[in-house]
């Protein structure tokens, strides 16, 4: 699993949550927009709501942790989607697709062991979104779930 396409194919075939999994990537237009404006523009192009400054910046360690938790268990019932070791491996491979020096990671919330909190970009009961961008690409991962 070395390319974005291989990661997307793997996740699409293995993550089955009630609301769904969105994993998209696009070329990033060079502009003077802030990272928040870029995240909003991309999210909106995919049909999601804008968050503005409510996007939360993450360092790489916390980005891997959040994405791993998003892929490990469903948000509604905490049903295992992927073993944590696999979720972490996929998360690390996904984030490594972006330049380590220029990339920025954002989320719409957080997931702890027993709780989660987010600013909604969907109509779903439960959701968590993750955006990563560098100077070339932007990608959004959103896991939605219903109870």
PDB file of C-alpha atoms in Angstrom:
ATOM      1  CA  UNK A   1       0.000   0.000   0.000  1.00  0.00           C
ATOM      2  CA  UNK A   2       2.225   2.753  -1.305  1.00  0.00           C
ATOM      3  CA  UNK A   3       0.011   5.105  -3.315  1.00  0.00           C
ATOM      4  CA  UNK A   4      -3.062   7.203  -2.595  1.00  0.00           C
ATOM      5  CA  UNK A   5      -5.067   5.026  -4.999  1.00  0.00           C
ATOM      6  CA  UNK A   6      -4.048   1.821  -3.158  1.00  0.00           C
ATOM      7  CA  UNK A   7      -4.943   3.361   0.204  1.00  0.00           C
ATOM      8  CA  UNK A   8      -8.328   4.543  -1.103  1.00  0.00           C
ATOM      9  CA  UNK A   9      -9.105   1.149  -2.631  1.00  0.00           C
ATOM     10  CA  UNK A  10      -8.158  -0.616   0.611  1.00  0.00           C
ATOM     11  CA  UNK A  11     -10.313   1.659   2.791  1.00  0.00           C
ATOM     12  CA  UNK A  12     -13.262   1.640   0.396  1.00  0.00           C
ATOM     13  CA  UNK A  13     -13.278  -2.156   0.487  1.00  0.00           C
ATOM     14  CA  UNK A  14     -12.977  -2.486   4.272  1.00  0.00           C
ATOM     15  CA  UNK A  15     -14.700   0.418   6.024  1.00  0.00           C
ATOM     16  CA  UNK A  16     -18.434  -0.108   6.172  1.00  0.00           C
ATOM     17  CA  UNK A  17     -20.069   2.472   8.418  1.00  0.00           C
ATOM     18  CA  UNK A  18     -23.725   3.506   8.321  1.00  0.00           C
ATOM     19  CA  UNK A  19     -23.086   7.062   7.160  1.00  0.00           C
ATOM     20  CA  UNK A  20     -20.096   6.313   4.995  1.00  0.00           C
ATOM     21  CA  UNK A  21     -16.481   7.091   4.341  1.00  0.00           C
ATOM     22  CA  UNK A  22     -15.336   9.956   2.146  1.00  0.00           C
ATOM     23  CA  UNK A  23     -11.724   9.933   1.015  1.00  0.00           C
ATOM     24  CA  UNK A  24     -10.898  12.409  -1.729  1.00  0.00           C
ATOM     25  CA  UNK A  25      -7.790  14.152  -3.027  1.00  0.00           C
ATOM     26  CA  UNK A  26      -7.307  16.999  -5.486  1.00  0.00           C
ATOM     27  CA  UNK A  27      -4.585  19.223  -6.831  1.00  0.00           C
ATOM     28  CA  UNK A  28      -4.269  22.320  -4.690  1.00  0.00           C
ATOM     29  CA  UNK A  29      -4.599  25.609  -6.501  1.00  0.00           C
ATOM     30  CA  UNK A  30      -1.879  28.023  -5.473  1.00  0.00           C
ATOM     31  CA  UNK A  31      -3.555  31.001  -3.866  1.00  0.00           C
ATOM     32  CA  UNK A  32      -3.199  33.443  -1.039  1.00  0.00           C
ATOM     33  CA  UNK A  33      -5.946  31.706   0.939  1.00  0.00           C
ATOM     34  CA  UNK A  34      -5.301  30.669   4.530  1.00  0.00           C
ATOM     35  CA  UNK A  35      -5.227  26.955   5.335  1.00  0.00           C
ATOM     36  CA  UNK A  36      -8.708  27.365   6.841  1.00  0.00           C
ATOM     37  CA  UNK A  37     -10.053  28.926   3.633  1.00  0.00           C
ATOM     38  CA  UNK A  38      -8.443  26.171   1.564  1.00  0.00           C
ATOM     39  CA  UNK A  39      -9.984  23.492   3.790  1.00  0.00           C
ATOM     40  CA  UNK A  40     -13.387  25.197   3.600  1.00  0.00           C
ATOM     41  CA  UNK A  41     -13.260  25.583  -0.182  1.00  0.00           C
ATOM     42  CA  UNK A  42     -12.327  21.940  -0.665  1.00  0.00           C
ATOM     43  CA  UNK A  43     -14.868  20.645   1.873  1.00  0.00           C
ATOM     44  CA  UNK A  44     -17.591  22.740   0.248  1.00  0.00           C
ATOM     45  CA  UNK A  45     -16.662  21.412  -3.216  1.00  0.00           C
ATOM     46  CA  UNK A  46     -17.368  17.916  -1.846  1.00  0.00           C
ATOM     47  CA  UNK A  47     -20.740  18.941  -0.399  1.00  0.00           C
ATOM     48  CA  UNK A  48     -19.681  19.593   3.190  1.00  0.00           C
ATOM     49  CA  UNK A  49     -20.156  22.702   5.343  1.00  0.00           C
ATOM     50  CA  UNK A  50     -17.522  25.349   5.924  1.00  0.00           C
ATOM     51  CA  UNK A  51     -15.975  25.682   9.399  1.00  0.00           C
ATOM     52  CA  UNK A  52     -13.701  28.707   9.046  1.00  0.00           C
ATOM     53  CA  UNK A  53     -11.415  29.085  12.048  1.00  0.00           C
ATOM     54  CA  UNK A  54     -13.146  26.191  13.829  1.00  0.00           C
ATOM     55  CA  UNK A  55     -10.867  23.769  11.965  1.00  0.00           C
ATOM     56  CA  UNK A  56      -8.288  22.578  14.504  1.00  0.00           C
ATOM     57  CA  UNK A  57      -4.631  22.338  13.515  1.00  0.00           C
ATOM     58  CA  UNK A  58      -2.898  19.077  14.380  1.00  0.00           C
ATOM     59  CA  UNK A  59       0.769  18.196  14.575  1.00  0.00           C
ATOM     60  CA  UNK A  60       1.785  15.034  12.705  1.00  0.00           C
ATOM     61  CA  UNK A  61       1.703  12.800  15.787  1.00  0.00           C
ATOM     62  CA  UNK A  62      -1.844  13.837  16.694  1.00  0.00           C
ATOM     63  CA  UNK A  63      -2.888  13.657  13.044  1.00  0.00           C
ATOM     64  CA  UNK A  64      -1.815   9.999  12.873  1.00  0.00           C
ATOM     65  CA  UNK A  65      -3.580   9.307  16.175  1.00  0.00           C
ATOM     66  CA  UNK A  66      -6.850  10.972  15.106  1.00  0.00           C
ATOM     67  CA  UNK A  67      -6.925   9.322  11.695  1.00  0.00           C
ATOM     68  CA  UNK A  68      -6.088   5.951  13.279  1.00  0.00           C
ATOM     69  CA  UNK A  69      -8.990   6.301  15.707  1.00  0.00           C
ATOM     70  CA  UNK A  70     -11.323   7.346  12.865  1.00  0.00           C
ATOM     71  CA  UNK A  71     -10.444   4.165  10.966  1.00  0.00           C
ATOM     72  CA  UNK A  72     -10.310   1.848  13.996  1.00  0.00           C
ATOM     73  CA  UNK A  73     -13.833   2.018  15.453  1.00  0.00           C
ATOM     74  CA  UNK A  74     -17.244   3.267  14.369  1.00  0.00           C
ATOM     75  CA  UNK A  75     -18.276   6.480  16.060  1.00  0.00           C
ATOM     76  CA  UNK A  76     -21.797   5.393  17.009  1.00  0.00           C
ATOM     77  CA  UNK A  77     -21.302   1.930  18.510  1.00  0.00           C
ATOM     78  CA  UNK A  78     -17.504   1.595  18.764  1.00  0.00           C
ATOM     79  CA  UNK A  79     -17.535  -1.461  16.497  1.00  0.00           C
ATOM     80  CA  UNK A  80     -14.091  -2.324  15.174  1.00  0.00           C
ATOM     81  CA  UNK A  81     -13.682  -1.314  11.544  1.00  0.00           C
ATOM     82  CA  UNK A  82      -9.966  -2.104  11.317  1.00  0.00           C
ATOM     83  CA  UNK A  83      -7.541  -3.468  13.917  1.00  0.00           C
ATOM     84  CA  UNK A  84      -5.711  -0.520  15.525  1.00  0.00           C
ATOM     85  CA  UNK A  85      -2.361  -1.718  14.179  1.00  0.00           C
ATOM     86  CA  UNK A  86      -3.770  -1.702  10.627  1.00  0.00           C
ATOM     87  CA  UNK A  87      -5.528   1.637  11.129  1.00  0.00           C
ATOM     88  CA  UNK A  88      -2.277   3.206  12.322  1.00  0.00           C
ATOM     89  CA  UNK A  89      -0.295   1.715   9.428  1.00  0.00           C
ATOM     90  CA  UNK A  90      -2.811   3.040   6.881  1.00  0.00           C
ATOM     91  CA  UNK A  91      -2.862   6.448   8.608  1.00  0.00           C
ATOM     92  CA  UNK A  92       0.918   6.716   8.520  1.00  0.00           C
ATOM     93  CA  UNK A  93       1.026   5.663   4.854  1.00  0.00           C
ATOM     94  CA  UNK A  94      -1.727   8.143   3.974  1.00  0.00           C
ATOM     95  CA  UNK A  95      -0.055  11.078   5.737  1.00  0.00           C
ATOM     96  CA  UNK A  96       3.303  10.153   4.178  1.00  0.00           C
ATOM     97  CA  UNK A  97       1.755  10.891   0.764  1.00  0.00           C
ATOM     98  CA  UNK A  98       2.153  14.587   1.658  1.00  0.00           C
ATOM     99  CA  UNK A  99       5.343  16.624   1.989  1.00  0.00           C
ATOM    100  CA  UNK A 100       6.453  16.423   5.617  1.00  0.00           C
ATOM    101  CA  UNK A 101       7.830  19.978   5.651  1.00  0.00           C
ATOM    102  CA  UNK A 102       4.967  21.890   4.068  1.00  0.00           C
ATOM    103  CA  UNK A 103       1.932  19.818   5.013  1.00  0.00           C
ATOM    104  CA  UNK A 104      -0.763  21.070   7.375  1.00  0.00           C
ATOM    105  CA  UNK A 105      -3.307  18.821   9.102  1.00  0.00           C
ATOM    106  CA  UNK A 106      -6.711  19.983  10.311  1.00  0.00           C
ATOM    107  CA  UNK A 107      -9.700  18.292  11.914  1.00  0.00           C
ATOM    108  CA  UNK A 108     -13.217  19.239  12.854  1.00  0.00           C
ATOM    109  CA  UNK A 109     -12.865  17.711  16.321  1.00  0.00           C
ATOM    110  CA  UNK A 110     -11.191  15.026  18.389  1.00  0.00           C
ATOM    111  CA  UNK A 111     -11.648  11.422  19.456  1.00  0.00           C
ATOM    112  CA  UNK A 112     -10.488  10.255  22.874  1.00  0.00           C
ATOM    113  CA  UNK A 113     -10.785   6.746  24.302  1.00  0.00           C
ATOM    114  CA  UNK A 114     -14.379   7.192  25.493  1.00  0.00           C
ATOM    115  CA  UNK A 115     -15.559  10.465  23.970  1.00  0.00           C
ATOM    116  CA  UNK A 116     -15.548  12.537  20.810  1.00  0.00           C
ATOM    117  CA  UNK A 117     -16.456  16.102  19.991  1.00  0.00           C
ATOM    118  CA  UNK A 118     -16.737  17.893  16.650  1.00  0.00           C
ATOM    119  CA  UNK A 119     -18.082  20.854  14.734  1.00  0.00           C
ATOM    120  CA  UNK A 120     -20.454  19.448  12.124  1.00  0.00           C
ATOM    121  CA  UNK A 121     -19.732  19.612   8.423  1.00  0.00           C
ATOM    122  CA  UNK A 122     -22.478  17.041   7.621  1.00  0.00           C
ATOM    123  CA  UNK A 123     -26.051  16.200   8.597  1.00  0.00           C
ATOM    124  CA  UNK A 124     -24.958  12.893  10.164  1.00  0.00           C
ATOM    125  CA  UNK A 125     -25.486  12.098  13.826  1.00  0.00           C
ATOM    126  CA  UNK A 126     -21.785  11.268  14.240  1.00  0.00           C
ATOM    127  CA  UNK A 127     -18.857  12.413  12.138  1.00  0.00           C
ATOM    128  CA  UNK A 128     -15.170  13.161  12.159  1.00  0.00           C
ATOM    129  CA  UNK A 129     -13.295  14.919   9.382  1.00  0.00           C
ATOM    130  CA  UNK A 130      -9.604  15.240   8.666  1.00  0.00           C
ATOM    131  CA  UNK A 131      -7.963  17.488   6.073  1.00  0.00           C
ATOM    132  CA  UNK A 132      -4.332  17.390   5.027  1.00  0.00           C
ATOM    133  CA  UNK A 133      -2.673  19.624   2.463  1.00  0.00           C
ATOM    134  CA  UNK A 134       0.778  20.458   1.204  1.00  0.00           C
ATOM    135  CA  UNK A 135       1.874  22.709  -1.642  1.00  0.00           C
ATOM    136  CA  UNK A 136       0.573  20.281  -4.291  1.00  0.00           C
ATOM    137  CA  UNK A 137      -2.435  18.320  -2.977  1.00  0.00           C
ATOM    138  CA  UNK A 138      -5.317  18.571  -0.541  1.00  0.00           C
ATOM    139  CA  UNK A 139      -7.242  15.604   0.823  1.00  0.00           C
ATOM    140  CA  UNK A 140     -10.286  15.163   3.024  1.00  0.00           C
ATOM    141  CA  UNK A 141     -11.222  12.063   5.008  1.00  0.00           C
ATOM    142  CA  UNK A 142     -14.656  12.065   6.626  1.00  0.00           C
ATOM    143  CA  UNK A 143     -16.223   9.199   8.538  1.00  0.00           C
ATOM    144  CA  UNK A 144     -19.956   9.522   9.133  1.00  0.00           C
ATOM    145  CA  UNK A 145     -22.081   7.249  11.293  1.00  0.00           C
ATOM    146  CA  UNK A 146     -25.681   6.923  12.487  1.00  0.00           C
ATOM    147  CA  UNK A 147     -27.182   5.325  15.563  1.00  0.00           C
TER     148      UNK A 147
END
